[in-house]
XYZ file of C-alpha atoms in Angstrom:
373
model
C 72.467 -15.529 87.444
C 73.946 -15.055 83.969
C 76.943 -17.475 82.861
C 80.476 -16.904 82.367
C 80.855 -14.557 79.255
C 83.137 -16.014 77.110
C 84.622 -12.775 74.935
C 85.881 -14.431 72.234
C 82.315 -16.017 71.250
C 80.774 -12.781 72.025
C 77.819 -14.618 73.674
C 77.071 -16.059 76.878
C 78.852 -19.477 78.284
C 76.178 -21.918 79.045
C 73.069 -20.749 76.975
C 71.241 -22.345 74.492
C 72.130 -21.740 70.856
C 69.114 -19.837 69.644
C 66.638 -21.139 66.650
C 64.016 -19.289 64.771
C 60.532 -19.773 65.390
C 58.368 -22.222 63.654
C 55.198 -20.674 62.704
C 54.151 -22.948 60.192
C 50.281 -22.661 60.307
C 50.566 -19.320 60.257
C 52.909 -19.152 57.025
C 50.579 -21.798 55.242
C 48.049 -19.037 56.008
C 50.089 -16.113 54.581
C 51.164 -18.238 51.116
C 47.670 -18.752 50.577
C 46.497 -15.059 50.490
C 49.685 -14.208 48.551
C 48.551 -16.594 45.468
C 45.237 -14.703 45.718
C 46.710 -11.843 43.997
C 47.786 -14.335 40.954
C 44.634 -15.569 40.649
C 42.808 -12.642 40.044
C 45.540 -11.019 37.619
C 45.238 -13.995 35.715
C 41.570 -13.552 35.488
C 41.878 -10.125 34.097
C 44.378 -11.224 32.029
C 41.956 -13.793 30.344
C 39.419 -11.204 30.701
C 41.102 -8.601 29.201
C 42.222 -11.076 26.242
C 38.676 -12.477 25.527
C 37.589 -8.668 25.222
C 40.544 -7.819 22.710
C 39.731 -10.861 20.744
C 35.519 -9.559 20.735
C 36.743 -5.517 19.654
C 38.903 -7.240 16.996
C 36.377 -9.621 16.097
C 33.547 -6.872 16.261
C 36.275 -4.159 14.382
C 36.585 -7.291 11.470
C 32.409 -7.231 11.192
C 32.089 -3.964 10.560
C 34.631 -3.313 8.148
C 33.199 -6.589 6.169
C 29.509 -4.799 6.674
C 30.815 -1.544 5.367
C 32.452 -3.329 2.330
C 29.455 -5.034 1.776
C 27.362 -2.143 1.612
C 29.245 -0.319 -0.816
C 29.625 -3.228 -3.053
C 25.696 -3.598 -2.973
C 25.299 0.039 -3.630
C 27.263 -0.314 -6.727
C 26.015 -3.374 -8.602
C 21.872 -2.145 -7.354
C 22.728 1.148 -8.459
C 21.318 2.806 -5.481
C 21.607 6.528 -4.232
C 22.848 5.519 -0.403
C 24.615 2.548 0.947
C 22.316 0.041 2.100
C 22.395 -1.088 5.678
C 23.933 -4.674 6.359
C 23.860 -6.293 9.467
C 26.231 -9.969 9.488
C 25.331 -12.084 12.318
C 27.031 -15.131 13.789
C 29.811 -15.136 16.237
C 32.850 -15.288 16.147
C 33.260 -13.676 12.652
C 36.927 -15.029 12.307
C 35.768 -18.326 12.334
C 33.194 -17.771 9.248
C 35.953 -15.370 7.350
C 38.122 -18.563 7.251
C 35.388 -20.924 5.650
C 34.480 -18.126 3.431
C 30.902 -18.485 4.374
C 28.659 -16.537 6.189
C 25.887 -17.775 8.435
C 23.181 -14.989 7.503
C 23.192 -11.438 6.684
C 20.246 -8.619 6.891
C 20.266 -6.030 4.108
C 17.944 -2.993 4.643
C 17.548 -0.933 1.478
C 15.549 2.249 2.049
C 13.803 4.748 -0.694
C 14.190 2.692 -3.746
C 12.537 3.947 -6.764
C 9.769 1.636 -8.330
C 7.615 3.267 -11.141
C 5.770 6.330 -10.089
C 6.712 5.681 -6.310
C 9.048 5.103 -4.037
C 9.343 1.962 -2.039
C 10.050 2.996 1.766
C 11.761 0.086 2.553
C 13.228 -3.376 0.985
C 14.686 -5.632 3.753
C 15.963 -9.142 3.485
C 17.662 -11.909 5.181
C 20.000 -13.558 3.753
C 21.330 -17.161 4.406
C 23.762 -19.681 3.375
C 26.063 -17.170 1.863
C 29.636 -18.174 -0.309
C 31.883 -15.174 -0.189
C 34.240 -14.404 -3.321
C 37.131 -12.535 -2.153
C 38.996 -12.375 1.140
C 37.002 -10.859 4.167
C 36.769 -8.471 5.147
C 39.660 -5.897 3.052
C 38.691 -7.647 -0.594
C 34.996 -8.725 -1.061
C 34.288 -8.963 -4.386
C 30.923 -10.818 -4.055
C 28.753 -13.374 -3.029
C 26.366 -16.581 -3.875
C 23.126 -16.884 -2.102
C 20.927 -19.426 -1.347
C 18.287 -18.411 0.294
C 16.631 -14.891 0.489
C 13.468 -13.493 2.524
C 12.142 -10.058 3.259
C 9.672 -7.865 2.889
C 8.587 -4.240 0.863
C 6.764 -1.749 2.200
C 5.225 0.613 0.379
C 4.224 3.554 2.824
C 1.026 5.584 2.599
C 3.059 8.428 4.345
C 5.522 8.402 1.258
C 2.516 8.047 -1.434
C 0.359 11.087 0.212
C 3.994 12.772 -0.196
C 5.076 11.661 -3.490
C 1.016 11.832 -5.212
C 0.302 14.928 -3.228
C 0.075 16.998 -6.216
C -3.908 15.846 -6.704
C -3.843 16.348 -2.463
C -5.241 13.191 -2.323
C -4.717 10.782 0.884
C -4.520 7.532 1.116
C -5.476 5.082 3.980
C -5.841 1.230 4.858
C -9.611 -0.261 4.210
C -9.322 -4.083 4.955
C -6.465 -6.620 3.922
C -6.759 -6.001 0.103
C -8.311 -2.167 -0.245
C -7.172 1.358 0.053
C -8.979 4.134 -0.020
C -8.596 7.635 -1.659
C -9.901 10.692 -0.131
C -8.884 14.423 -1.344
C -9.116 17.097 -3.710
C -8.542 17.065 -7.878
C -7.824 20.540 -9.770
C -10.532 20.188 -12.888
C -10.785 23.665 -15.210
C -10.186 25.742 -12.115
C -12.592 23.504 -9.528
C -11.078 21.400 -6.603
C -13.150 18.580 -6.858
C -13.364 15.989 -4.335
C -12.424 12.732 -5.371
C -13.119 9.742 -3.764
C -11.740 6.240 -5.323
C -11.398 2.467 -3.580
C -8.004 0.692 -4.927
C -7.564 -3.376 -4.701
C -4.206 -3.837 -4.197
C -3.344 -7.582 -5.359
C -0.179 -9.453 -6.839
C 0.445 -8.993 -10.698
C 2.504 -11.874 -11.841
C 6.015 -12.368 -9.581
C 7.505 -8.991 -9.808
C 4.999 -6.583 -9.544
C 1.816 -5.614 -7.534
C -1.164 -4.134 -9.085
C -3.982 -1.611 -8.311
C -7.682 -1.889 -9.796
C -9.619 1.503 -9.232
C -13.247 1.351 -8.344
C -15.871 3.622 -6.977
C -14.383 6.431 -8.506
C -16.207 9.863 -8.304
C -15.472 13.596 -8.381
C -18.087 15.774 -6.159
C -18.719 19.049 -7.651
C -19.286 20.713 -4.249
C -23.001 20.080 -3.473
C -24.502 20.385 -6.839
C -23.231 17.309 -8.912
C -20.957 14.030 -9.070
C -19.053 13.034 -12.247
C -18.198 9.316 -12.437
C -16.080 8.626 -15.259
C -16.900 6.077 -18.130
C -19.774 5.259 -19.877
C -21.542 2.721 -18.102
C -25.023 2.672 -16.230
C -24.635 5.458 -13.541
C -21.860 7.182 -14.493
C -21.189 10.556 -16.321
C -22.108 13.817 -14.673
C -25.110 13.758 -12.777
C -27.101 16.098 -10.543
C -26.997 15.824 -6.423
C -30.006 14.873 -4.441
C -30.113 18.766 -3.267
C -29.380 20.202 -6.939
C -32.336 17.586 -8.094
C -34.719 19.158 -5.076
C -33.128 23.035 -5.588
C -34.542 22.345 -9.751
C -37.732 20.854 -9.021
C -38.159 24.436 -6.945
C -37.363 26.688 -9.704
C -39.754 27.306 -12.439
C -37.216 28.850 -14.796
C -34.951 25.803 -14.402
C -37.388 23.159 -15.397
C -38.149 25.218 -18.216
C -34.810 25.051 -19.507
C -34.414 21.506 -19.085
C -37.909 20.820 -20.827
C -36.986 23.277 -23.656
C -33.709 20.887 -24.708
C -36.041 17.908 -26.745
C -32.999 15.786 -25.865
C -33.669 16.249 -22.170
C -37.148 15.583 -22.367
C -36.338 12.008 -24.084
C -34.054 11.194 -21.563
C -36.467 11.906 -18.640
C -39.015 9.986 -20.157
C -41.811 12.648 -20.110
C -44.275 12.457 -22.683
C -43.788 15.376 -25.242
C -48.084 16.352 -24.722
C -47.486 16.581 -21.065
C -44.589 19.072 -21.713
C -46.191 21.079 -24.155
C -48.654 21.826 -21.602
C -46.846 22.039 -18.594
C -44.686 24.824 -20.249
C -48.168 26.441 -20.743
C -49.264 26.482 -17.388
C -47.256 26.310 -14.463
C -49.686 24.567 -12.147
C -49.584 21.551 -14.413
C -45.650 22.187 -14.292
C -45.312 22.480 -10.659
C -47.476 19.307 -10.171
C -45.361 17.519 -12.807
C -41.590 18.480 -11.396
C -43.396 17.413 -7.772
C -43.436 13.961 -8.554
C -40.947 11.890 -6.728
C -40.623 9.913 -10.377
C -39.823 13.245 -11.816
C -36.897 13.775 -9.563
C -35.663 10.107 -9.484
C -35.329 10.624 -13.212
C -33.567 14.125 -12.957
C -30.840 12.569 -10.817
C -30.581 9.631 -13.547
C -29.581 12.114 -16.531
C -26.132 12.220 -17.590
C -25.775 16.242 -18.005
C -22.688 15.253 -20.694
C -24.670 13.622 -23.364
C -26.622 16.431 -23.737
C -24.596 19.521 -22.412
C -22.290 19.079 -25.420
C -24.949 20.490 -28.225
C -26.297 22.717 -25.259
C -23.818 23.887 -23.121
C -25.903 26.708 -21.872
C -27.699 24.079 -19.787
C -25.029 23.645 -17.259
C -24.837 27.214 -16.570
C -28.721 27.463 -16.329
C -28.432 24.847 -13.843
C -25.816 26.630 -11.653
C -23.008 24.467 -13.352
C -19.612 26.301 -15.089
C -19.824 24.795 -18.404
C -15.709 24.995 -18.820
C -15.694 21.853 -16.011
C -17.772 20.027 -19.149
C -14.419 20.226 -21.090
C -12.402 19.228 -18.132
C -14.218 16.486 -17.094
C -14.758 15.022 -20.758
C -10.745 14.704 -20.715
C -10.460 13.203 -17.303
C -11.372 9.855 -18.733
C -11.904 6.510 -16.060
C -8.049 5.147 -17.459
C -6.746 8.543 -16.643
C -7.664 8.755 -13.438
C -7.222 5.721 -12.521
C -3.405 5.942 -13.538
C -3.493 9.119 -11.195
C -4.889 7.106 -8.326
C -2.800 3.926 -9.222
C -0.402 2.662 -6.509
C 0.849 -0.223 -8.601
C 4.772 -0.994 -9.016
C 7.125 -3.315 -10.230
C 10.268 -4.907 -8.226
C 13.405 -3.007 -9.728
C 15.533 -5.396 -11.436
C 18.445 -6.793 -9.521
C 21.858 -8.125 -10.501
C 21.069 -11.598 -9.050
C 22.841 -13.816 -12.023
C 20.881 -17.252 -12.880
C 18.426 -16.504 -9.579
C 15.872 -14.584 -9.116
C 13.738 -12.832 -6.388
C 9.454 -13.278 -6.385
C 6.985 -11.324 -4.540
C 4.884 -13.691 -2.698
C 1.838 -12.267 -0.235
C 0.351 -9.206 -0.787
C -1.574 -7.399 2.173
C -2.281 -3.565 3.210
C -1.434 -2.466 6.628
C -2.255 0.504 8.740
C 1.349 1.991 7.659
C 0.646 0.847 4.032
C 1.327 -1.645 1.730
C 3.454 -4.826 2.662
C 4.658 -7.591 0.084
C 6.776 -10.584 1.497
C 9.718 -11.782 -0.970
C 11.645 -14.933 -1.315
C 14.736 -15.392 -3.703
C 16.884 -18.634 -4.390
C 20.223 -18.996 -5.912
C 21.619 -15.327 -6.515
C 24.836 -14.210 -7.365
C 25.931 -10.138 -6.137
C 29.082 -8.661 -7.244
C 32.081 -10.582 -9.014
């Protein structure tokens, strides 16, 4: 039964004083969980700060790359700004030291003599900056540069396409040229082989050999004055002439031709008056071989009608005579010289040259270069 009630105290008499319950274990557990969100907040804050710093560092890199590209465009007189890629992280520490670890530069479409270099790419190391990055870049000193130059066959075929000649690789140092070449209103099939080699420290040269122009299946022209060069009948044409009495007579009626064929004049006179002897003489293998060795240009200058009687256009003679070996070699040349670069006291030199499937690739190296102010 409840004790007496004291109206002044507001509680029952004899009842024990109330105390709050002790739940230490439960409280400790709640405190532990209550601290977890704070740790997460700290982690999120650190991550956010790191992302902000990385974003700022990256922005500075992009800005510096843009400024460097503009400086290179001006100093190298390029039509378009090159691609610049600054390596290393963080960038701000490099800015403070005014020294970059590595920078890669790619310059497309660099004019080099008759052709354009598809791509010039180089990686520079040990770069000392002039001016303040990233906002006021004035120039740079570069300790070492290593890169490569690509002369693309696709570009060659496009830029030298007026002659409708295409180029393709043939081994590590040779290029094949195949196509057509207009001469005196005729499209002649052209073939040539180019040997690619380095010429000095700044140029690539091509040595053109095996040049020939096929006039359909009638004759072949090899520019030059050496053995086997000139305008020669094809095997098919030689066989056709042997079977045509009027064409054999046309040849025998030119003394210069008779002398070059090595046929005795007495035998020729008898053959011109006796068709059986004419057929017998023209039907020998020796006559066919001598006929194919005959340089028609040597005799056609004084006897232009001879070409026509053999089925060839006389106008071709003048066109082929003007197409000398050096002139044709120049049309097919793939050589180029490295453009002058504002490199201060240093220099850039070409190294190894090799022919690959996509084009001619040349390694380059440089030391002690200066760009800008």
